[in-house]
XYZ file of C-alpha atoms in Angstrom:
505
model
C -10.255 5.966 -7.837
C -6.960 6.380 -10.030
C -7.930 3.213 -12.445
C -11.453 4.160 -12.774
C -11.082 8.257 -13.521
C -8.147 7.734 -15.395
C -9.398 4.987 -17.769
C -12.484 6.475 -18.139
C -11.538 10.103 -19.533
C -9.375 8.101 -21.636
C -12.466 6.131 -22.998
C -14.375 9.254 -23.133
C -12.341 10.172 -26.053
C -14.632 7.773 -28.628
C -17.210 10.216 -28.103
C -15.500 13.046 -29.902
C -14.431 10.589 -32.412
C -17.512 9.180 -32.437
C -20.129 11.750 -31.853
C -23.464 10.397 -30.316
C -22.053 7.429 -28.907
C -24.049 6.360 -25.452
C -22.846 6.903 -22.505
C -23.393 3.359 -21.928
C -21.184 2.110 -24.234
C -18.105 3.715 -22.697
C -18.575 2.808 -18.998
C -18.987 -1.060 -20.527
C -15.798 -0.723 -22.225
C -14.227 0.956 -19.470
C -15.571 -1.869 -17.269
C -13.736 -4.534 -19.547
C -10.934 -2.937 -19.594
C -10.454 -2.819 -15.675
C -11.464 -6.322 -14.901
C -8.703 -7.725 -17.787
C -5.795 -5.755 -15.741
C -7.446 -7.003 -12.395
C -7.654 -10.274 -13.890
C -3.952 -10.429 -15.128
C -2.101 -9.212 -11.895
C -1.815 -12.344 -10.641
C 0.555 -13.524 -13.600
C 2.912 -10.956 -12.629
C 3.884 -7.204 -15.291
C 7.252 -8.734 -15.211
C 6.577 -9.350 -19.309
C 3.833 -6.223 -19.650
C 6.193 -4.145 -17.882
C 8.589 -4.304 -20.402
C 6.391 -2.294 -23.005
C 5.648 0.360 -20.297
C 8.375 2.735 -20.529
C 8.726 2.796 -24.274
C 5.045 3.242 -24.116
C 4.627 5.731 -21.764
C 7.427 7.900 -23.680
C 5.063 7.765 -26.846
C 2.374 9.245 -24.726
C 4.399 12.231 -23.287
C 6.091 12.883 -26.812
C 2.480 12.681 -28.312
C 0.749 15.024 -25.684
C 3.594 17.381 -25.649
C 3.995 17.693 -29.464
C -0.253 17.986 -29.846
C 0.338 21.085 -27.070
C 3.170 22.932 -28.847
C 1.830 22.833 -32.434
C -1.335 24.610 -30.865
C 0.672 27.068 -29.166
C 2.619 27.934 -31.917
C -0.470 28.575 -33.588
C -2.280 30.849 -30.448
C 1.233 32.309 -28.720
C -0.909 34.527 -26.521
C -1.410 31.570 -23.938
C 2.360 31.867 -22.903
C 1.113 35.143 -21.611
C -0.928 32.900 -18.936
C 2.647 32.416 -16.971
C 2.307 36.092 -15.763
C 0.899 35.927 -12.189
C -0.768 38.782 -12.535
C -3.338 37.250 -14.111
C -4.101 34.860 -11.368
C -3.923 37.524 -9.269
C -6.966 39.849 -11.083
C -9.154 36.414 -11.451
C -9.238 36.246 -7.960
C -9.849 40.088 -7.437
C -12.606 39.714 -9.777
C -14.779 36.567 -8.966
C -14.130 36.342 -5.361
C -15.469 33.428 -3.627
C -16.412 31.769 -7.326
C -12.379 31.929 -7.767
C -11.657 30.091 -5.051
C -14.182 27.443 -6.102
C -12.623 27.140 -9.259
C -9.385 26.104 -7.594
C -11.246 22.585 -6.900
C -10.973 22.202 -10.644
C -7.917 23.696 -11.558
C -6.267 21.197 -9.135
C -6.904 18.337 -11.657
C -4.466 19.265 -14.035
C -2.194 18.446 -11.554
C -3.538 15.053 -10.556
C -1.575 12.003 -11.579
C 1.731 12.802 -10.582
C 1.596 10.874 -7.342
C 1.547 8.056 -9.611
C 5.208 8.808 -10.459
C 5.894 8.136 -6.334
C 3.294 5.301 -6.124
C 6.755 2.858 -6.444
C 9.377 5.147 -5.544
C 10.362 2.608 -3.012
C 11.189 0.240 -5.722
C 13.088 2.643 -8.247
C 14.415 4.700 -5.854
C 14.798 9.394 -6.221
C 16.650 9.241 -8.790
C 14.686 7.823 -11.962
C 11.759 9.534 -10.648
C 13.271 12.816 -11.260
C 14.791 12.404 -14.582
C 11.610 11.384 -15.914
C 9.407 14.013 -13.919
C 12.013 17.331 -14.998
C 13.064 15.878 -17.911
C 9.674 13.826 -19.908
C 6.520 14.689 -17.622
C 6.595 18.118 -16.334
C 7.315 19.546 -20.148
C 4.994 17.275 -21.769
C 2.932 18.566 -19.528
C 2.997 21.840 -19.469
C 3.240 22.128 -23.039
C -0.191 20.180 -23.428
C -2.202 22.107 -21.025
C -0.626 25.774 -22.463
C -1.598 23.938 -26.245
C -5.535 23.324 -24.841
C -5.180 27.244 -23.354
C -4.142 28.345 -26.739
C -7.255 26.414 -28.631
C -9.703 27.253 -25.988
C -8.588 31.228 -27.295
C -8.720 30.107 -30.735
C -11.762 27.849 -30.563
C -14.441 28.777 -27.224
C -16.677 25.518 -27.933
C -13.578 23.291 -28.127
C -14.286 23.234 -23.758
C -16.466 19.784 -24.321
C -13.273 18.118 -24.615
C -9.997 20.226 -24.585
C -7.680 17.455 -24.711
C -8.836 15.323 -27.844
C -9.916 18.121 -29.935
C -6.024 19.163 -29.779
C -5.926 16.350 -32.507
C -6.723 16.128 -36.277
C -9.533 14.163 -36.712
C -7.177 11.537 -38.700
C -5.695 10.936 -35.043
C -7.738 10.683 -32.763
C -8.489 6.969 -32.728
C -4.595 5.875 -32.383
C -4.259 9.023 -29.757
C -7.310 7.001 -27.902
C -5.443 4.050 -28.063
C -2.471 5.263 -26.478
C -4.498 7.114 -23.942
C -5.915 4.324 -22.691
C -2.769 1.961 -22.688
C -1.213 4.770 -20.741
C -4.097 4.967 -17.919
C -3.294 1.336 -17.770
C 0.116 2.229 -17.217
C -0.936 4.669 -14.459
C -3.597 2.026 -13.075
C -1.130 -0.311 -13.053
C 1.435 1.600 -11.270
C -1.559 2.477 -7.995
C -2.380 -0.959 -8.018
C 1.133 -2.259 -7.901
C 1.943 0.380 -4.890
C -1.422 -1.005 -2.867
C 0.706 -4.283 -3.178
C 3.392 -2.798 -1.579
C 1.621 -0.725 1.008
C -0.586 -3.897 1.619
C 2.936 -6.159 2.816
C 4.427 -3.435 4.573
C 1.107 -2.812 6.551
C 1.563 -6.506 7.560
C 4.851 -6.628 8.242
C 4.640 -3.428 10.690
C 1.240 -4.975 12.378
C -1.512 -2.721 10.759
C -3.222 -5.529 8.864
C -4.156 -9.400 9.273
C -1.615 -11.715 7.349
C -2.457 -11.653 3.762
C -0.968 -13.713 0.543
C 1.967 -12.134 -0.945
C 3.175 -14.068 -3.993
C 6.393 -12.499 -5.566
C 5.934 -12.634 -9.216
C 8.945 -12.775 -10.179
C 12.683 -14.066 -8.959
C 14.579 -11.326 -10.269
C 12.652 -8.095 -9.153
C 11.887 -8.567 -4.952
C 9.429 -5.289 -5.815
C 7.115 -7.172 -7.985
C 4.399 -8.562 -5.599
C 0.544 -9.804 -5.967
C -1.693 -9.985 -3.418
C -4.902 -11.527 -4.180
C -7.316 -10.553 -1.259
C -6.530 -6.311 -2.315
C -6.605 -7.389 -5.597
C -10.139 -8.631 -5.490
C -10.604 -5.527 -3.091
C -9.834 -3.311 -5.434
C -11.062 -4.273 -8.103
C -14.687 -4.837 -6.572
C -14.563 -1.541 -5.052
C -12.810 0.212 -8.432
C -15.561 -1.432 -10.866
C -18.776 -0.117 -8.376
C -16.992 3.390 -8.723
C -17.315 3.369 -12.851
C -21.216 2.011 -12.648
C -21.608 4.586 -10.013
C -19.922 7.824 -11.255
C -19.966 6.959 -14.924
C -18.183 9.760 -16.332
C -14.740 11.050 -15.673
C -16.628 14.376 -14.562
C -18.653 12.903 -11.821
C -15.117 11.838 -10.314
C -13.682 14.655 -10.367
C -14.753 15.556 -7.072
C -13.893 11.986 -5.389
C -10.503 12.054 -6.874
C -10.199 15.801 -6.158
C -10.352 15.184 -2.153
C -8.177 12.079 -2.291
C -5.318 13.852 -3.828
C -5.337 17.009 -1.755
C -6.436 15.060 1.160
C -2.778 12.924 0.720
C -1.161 15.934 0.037
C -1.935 17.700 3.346
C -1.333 14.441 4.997
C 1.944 14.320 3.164
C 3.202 17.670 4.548
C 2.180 16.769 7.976
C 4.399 13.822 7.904
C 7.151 15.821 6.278
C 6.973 17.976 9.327
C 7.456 15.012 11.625
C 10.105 13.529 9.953
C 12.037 16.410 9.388
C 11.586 17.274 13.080
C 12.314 13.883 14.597
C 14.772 12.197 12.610
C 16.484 15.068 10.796
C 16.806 17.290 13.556
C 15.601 20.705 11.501
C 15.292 23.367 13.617
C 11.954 24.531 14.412
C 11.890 27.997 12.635
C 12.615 26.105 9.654
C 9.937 23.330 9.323
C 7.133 25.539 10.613
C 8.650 28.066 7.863
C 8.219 25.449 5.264
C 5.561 23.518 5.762
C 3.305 26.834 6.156
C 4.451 27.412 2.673
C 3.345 23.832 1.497
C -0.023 23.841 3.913
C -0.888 27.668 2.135
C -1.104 25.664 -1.327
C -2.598 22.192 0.352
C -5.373 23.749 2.240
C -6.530 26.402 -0.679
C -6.885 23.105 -2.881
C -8.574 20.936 0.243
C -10.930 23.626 0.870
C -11.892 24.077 -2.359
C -12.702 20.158 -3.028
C -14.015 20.013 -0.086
C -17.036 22.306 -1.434
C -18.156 19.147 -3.134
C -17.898 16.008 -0.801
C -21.987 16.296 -1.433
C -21.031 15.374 -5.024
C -19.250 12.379 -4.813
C -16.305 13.914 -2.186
C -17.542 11.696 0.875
C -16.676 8.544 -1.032
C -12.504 8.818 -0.256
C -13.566 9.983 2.979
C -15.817 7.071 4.157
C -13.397 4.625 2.311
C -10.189 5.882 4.247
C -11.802 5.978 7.550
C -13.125 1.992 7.398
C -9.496 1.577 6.320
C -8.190 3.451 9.207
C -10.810 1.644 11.617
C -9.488 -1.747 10.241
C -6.012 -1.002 10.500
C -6.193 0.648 14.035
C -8.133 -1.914 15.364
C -5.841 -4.837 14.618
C -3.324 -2.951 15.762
C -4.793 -2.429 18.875
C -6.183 -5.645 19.125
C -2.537 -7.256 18.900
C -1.159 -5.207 21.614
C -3.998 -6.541 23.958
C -3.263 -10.005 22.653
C 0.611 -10.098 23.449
C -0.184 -8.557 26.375
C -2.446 -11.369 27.660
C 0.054 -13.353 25.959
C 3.069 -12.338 27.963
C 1.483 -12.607 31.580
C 0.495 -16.383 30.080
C 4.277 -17.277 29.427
C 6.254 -17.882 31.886
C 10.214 -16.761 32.269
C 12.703 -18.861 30.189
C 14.897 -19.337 33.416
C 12.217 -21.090 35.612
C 11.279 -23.499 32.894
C 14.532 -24.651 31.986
C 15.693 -25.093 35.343
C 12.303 -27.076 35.854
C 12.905 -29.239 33.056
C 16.145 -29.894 34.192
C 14.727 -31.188 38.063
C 12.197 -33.194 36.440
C 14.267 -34.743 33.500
C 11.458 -34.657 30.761
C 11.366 -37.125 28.546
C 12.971 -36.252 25.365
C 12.803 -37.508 21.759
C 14.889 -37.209 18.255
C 14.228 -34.354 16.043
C 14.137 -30.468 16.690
C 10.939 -28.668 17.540
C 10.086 -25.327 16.510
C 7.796 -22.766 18.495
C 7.190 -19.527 16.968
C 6.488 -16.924 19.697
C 6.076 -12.979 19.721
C 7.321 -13.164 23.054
C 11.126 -12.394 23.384
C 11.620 -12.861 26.844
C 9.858 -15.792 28.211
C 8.616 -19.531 27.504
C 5.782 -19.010 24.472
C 2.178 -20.519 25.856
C 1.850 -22.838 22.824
C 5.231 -24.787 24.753
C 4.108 -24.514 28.051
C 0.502 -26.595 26.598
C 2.476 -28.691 24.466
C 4.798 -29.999 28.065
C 1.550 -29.929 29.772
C -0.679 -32.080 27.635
C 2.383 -34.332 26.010
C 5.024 -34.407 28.863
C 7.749 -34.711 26.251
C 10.064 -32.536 23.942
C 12.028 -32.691 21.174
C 16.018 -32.862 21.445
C 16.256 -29.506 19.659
C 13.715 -27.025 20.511
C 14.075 -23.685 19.228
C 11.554 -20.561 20.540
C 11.390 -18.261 16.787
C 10.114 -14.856 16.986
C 9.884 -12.775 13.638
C 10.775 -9.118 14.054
C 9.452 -6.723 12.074
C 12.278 -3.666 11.597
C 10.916 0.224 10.659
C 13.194 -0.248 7.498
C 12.661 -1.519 4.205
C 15.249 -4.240 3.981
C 17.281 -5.796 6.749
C 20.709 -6.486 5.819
C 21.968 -10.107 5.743
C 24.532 -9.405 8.808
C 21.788 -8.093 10.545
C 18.949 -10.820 10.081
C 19.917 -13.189 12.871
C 20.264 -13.107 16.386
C 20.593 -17.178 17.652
C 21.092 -18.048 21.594
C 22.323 -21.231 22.549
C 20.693 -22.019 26.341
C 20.531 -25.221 28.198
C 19.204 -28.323 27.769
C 19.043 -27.918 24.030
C 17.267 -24.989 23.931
C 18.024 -21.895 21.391
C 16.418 -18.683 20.700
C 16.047 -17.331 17.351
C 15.098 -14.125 16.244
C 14.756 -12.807 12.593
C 14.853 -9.619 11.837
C 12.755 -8.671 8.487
C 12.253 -5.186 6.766
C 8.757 -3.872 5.754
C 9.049 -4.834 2.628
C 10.115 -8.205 2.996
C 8.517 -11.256 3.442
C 9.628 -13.589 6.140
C 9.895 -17.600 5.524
C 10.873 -19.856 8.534
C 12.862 -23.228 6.595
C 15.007 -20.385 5.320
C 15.665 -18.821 8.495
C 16.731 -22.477 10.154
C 18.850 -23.494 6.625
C 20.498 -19.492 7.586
C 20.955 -20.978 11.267
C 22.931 -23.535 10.790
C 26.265 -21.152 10.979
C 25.481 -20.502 14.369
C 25.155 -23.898 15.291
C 21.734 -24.648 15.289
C 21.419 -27.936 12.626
C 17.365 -28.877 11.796
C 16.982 -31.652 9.374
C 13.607 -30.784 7.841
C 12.579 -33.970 7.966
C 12.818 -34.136 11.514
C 11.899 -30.413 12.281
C 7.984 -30.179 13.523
C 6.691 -27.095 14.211
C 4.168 -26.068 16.811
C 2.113 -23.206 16.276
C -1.105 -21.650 18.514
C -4.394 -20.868 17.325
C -6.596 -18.692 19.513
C -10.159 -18.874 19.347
C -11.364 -15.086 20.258
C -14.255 -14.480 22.861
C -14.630 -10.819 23.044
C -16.076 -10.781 26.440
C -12.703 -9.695 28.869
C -12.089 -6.429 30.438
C -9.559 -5.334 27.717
C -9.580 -1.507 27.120
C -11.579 -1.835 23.364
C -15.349 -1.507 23.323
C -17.492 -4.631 22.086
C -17.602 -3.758 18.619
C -14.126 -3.375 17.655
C -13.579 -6.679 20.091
C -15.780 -8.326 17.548
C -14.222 -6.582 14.888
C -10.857 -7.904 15.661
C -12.182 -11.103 16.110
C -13.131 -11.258 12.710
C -10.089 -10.396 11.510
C -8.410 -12.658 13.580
C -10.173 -15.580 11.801
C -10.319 -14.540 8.562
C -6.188 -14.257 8.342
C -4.025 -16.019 6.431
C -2.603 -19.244 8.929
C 0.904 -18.460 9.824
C 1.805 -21.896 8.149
C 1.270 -20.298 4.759
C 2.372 -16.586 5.644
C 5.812 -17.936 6.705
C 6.330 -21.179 3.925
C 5.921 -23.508 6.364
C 5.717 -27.118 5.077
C 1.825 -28.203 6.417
C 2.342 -32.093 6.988
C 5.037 -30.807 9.853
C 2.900 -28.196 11.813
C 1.283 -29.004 15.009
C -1.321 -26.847 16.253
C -2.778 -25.970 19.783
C -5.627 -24.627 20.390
C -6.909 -22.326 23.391
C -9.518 -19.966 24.208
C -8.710 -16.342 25.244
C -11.122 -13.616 26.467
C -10.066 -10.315 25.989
């Protein structure tokens, strides 16, 4: 919703620069406009990037600067800081006040942007440019359209570009919309992120992260969210078509995170920082008083467009619970199919199995026994590799995993080891890397003589799992349609062997 409201009020602007200009006109251009920065993700904003601070600053210098010169000329809007005033519009227009708040709450939209990467640039930065650039260019602007709405009543078509002299408004609409591509391009870049940390911590199907560039391990692109959002992002513009029309979509997405924000504030600051209670109910009853007065007030208009972030975060949540859920069941069925380590080795060892050069690699989610794709592969081929090494690929609740901390190797008998890797959310895992980082514990794997064995399960959603039929079917989907784990972990495909087998679940 963030690249289609915000580059669409910035498009808007050619109407008051050009007056009579159809409506037509500026979704088309605002359509062009979004499918060229869809289109370009996937060369990386390692080079675009570069221009986006410098021109971002022009756009909060410019906004701020339009703002104050009409404030000097209307002073009485500084008079709108007085509470009182609130206070009295309330008093007056009851219920209709309280409406209003829906709208009101729009001048504040936008700064999650500012937190969309916060990850990636850390507190820091983000606050020097929020207390320092955004909040008084910001503040400034919206007092300056305040003071002309005093001065001039009619100027309420358009507030923001009738700040301008005429002679300006065409490079202000320039800069308007390179900066909503700035802001589109920061939402899109933080679904990236979200999208690979989802994966890594089990709440989506494997998906295609490319890192763009060497230099910057935050600068991702993930095609199948790409295409996502740009699909769903363009059939928001044809639908809405004006900036106004969104207002209420975008309205209950914001204040919808925002509650959801304080609730996990609340949790954290409970669980991990050990607040006392008194304190975090004291708090967050401050933050839900201004979170719910905004919620409610959108909510009067999920009729009018406010349904849309609803019904698109619930399929979202459906999807991601459902894998989730799904993949418990599966290791589950998974683990009573393995069988412990102990038993097999000594096994092998009574029946001296056959063994050949090379090292064999089977990558298991099970940490405590012999992986099923093993036990099929000594089954069908009664043979195995000199080296053969069970890999399972941990996913930590941090971001990054320190180096010390990636690997855990076992040496067992009869050539065996057991490897475990360690990866943060926001890393990607690949498996030649993790047996080149294995050879200090001993473990050596030519490549050219390393095969790999991996499973693929073919889904029949007909088992007495606890998951109705539909979300059985569901996950089966999913299950197909992910990425192979030969491509998700940079495995080279002329050395992967895979087994099949059926599971009902």
């Amino acid at each position: 919703i963030t690249p289609a409201i915000s580059v669409l009020g910035a498009v808007e602007g050619l109407k008051v620069a050009t007056p009579g200009l159809e409506p037509v006109v500026v979704v088309g251009i605002t359509v062009v406009i979004l499918f060229a920065l869809f289109v370009v993700q996937k060369r990386g904003t390692g080079g675009v990037g570069k221009a986006f601070g410098p021109l971002t600053l022009v756009w909060f210098l410019t906004i701020g600067a339009l703002g104050f010169v009409e404030i000097a000329r209307e002073p009485r809007i500084l008079a709108a800081a007085n509470p009182v005033y609130a206070v009295r519009f309330f008093r007056e227009h009851g219920f209709a006040g309280f409406t209003v708040l829906g709208a009101v709450f729009l001048a504040v939209t936008g700064a999650e942007a500012l937190y969309a990467d916060i990850g990636h640039f850390g507190k820091k930065p983000i606050r020097l440019a929020f207390f320092a650039l955004v909040l008084p260019a910001l503040l400034l602007n919206y007092f300056g359209q305040g003071a002309l709405l005093l001065r001039t009543p009619s100027a309420v078509t358009n507030p923001f570009y009738l700040l301008a002299p005429r002679w300006i408004l065409y490079p202000l609409l320039i800069v308007a919309t390179f900066a909503a591509i700035v802001a589109s391009q920061a939402l899109i870049s933080g679904a990236f992120s979200l999208a690979q940390q989802s994966v890594q911590l089990g709440y989506s199907p494997r998906l295609t992260i490319v890192h763009t560039s060497s230099r910057e391990h935050g600068q991702i692109y993930v095609p199948e969210v790409n295409k996502a959002l740009m699909v769903g992002t363009l059939l928001i513009v044809l639908g809405f078509r004006s900036a106004d029309a969104l207002g209420a979509a975008y309205g209950i997405a914001v204040t919808g995170t925002m509650a959801i924000t304080t609730m996990l504030f609340a949790v954290i600051a409970r669980s991990r920082w050990g607040w006392p209670l008194w304190e975090v109910v004291g708090l967050v009853t401050c933050f839900f008083a201004f979170d719910f007065a905004f919620l409610g007030a959108n909510a009067l208009k999920i009729g009018q467009g406010g349904w849309v972030p609803l019904v698109i975060a619930l399929a979202i949540l459906t999807l991601m619970t459902t894998w989730k859920r799904g993949r418990t069941i599966l290791a589950e069925i998974m683990h009573r199919s393995s069988m412990p380590l102990d038993l097999l080795l000594a096994d092998i060892g009574r029946k001296r199995v056959h063994r050949v050069p090379g090292t064999a690699v089977f990558m298991t989610s099970v940490s405590d026994g012999a992986p099923v794709v093993l036990l099929h592969h000594l089954k069908h081929n009664k043979v195995l590799h000199a080296q053969v090494v069970l890999l399972s690929v941990v996913s930590a609740d941090v971001p990054e995993v320190d180096d010390a901390e990636r690997l855990s190797v076992t040496a067992l008998e009869h050539g065996f080891f057991r490897v475990t890797a360690s990866y943060g959310f926001m890393e990607t895992a690949n498996v030649p890397q993790i047996l080149a980082m294995s050879e200090r514990f001993g473990l050596r794997a030519r490549p050219a003589d390393t095969s790999y064995f991996l499973g693929r399960e073919r889904l029949i959603p007909t088992g007495r799992s606890r998951m109705v039929r539909w979300r059985k079917k569901l996950f089966s989907f999913l299950s197909r349609n992910a990425l192979s784990a030969t491509e998700f972990f940079g495995i080279p495909p002329n050395r992967v062997v895979e087994l099949g087998a059926q599971i009902e679940f």
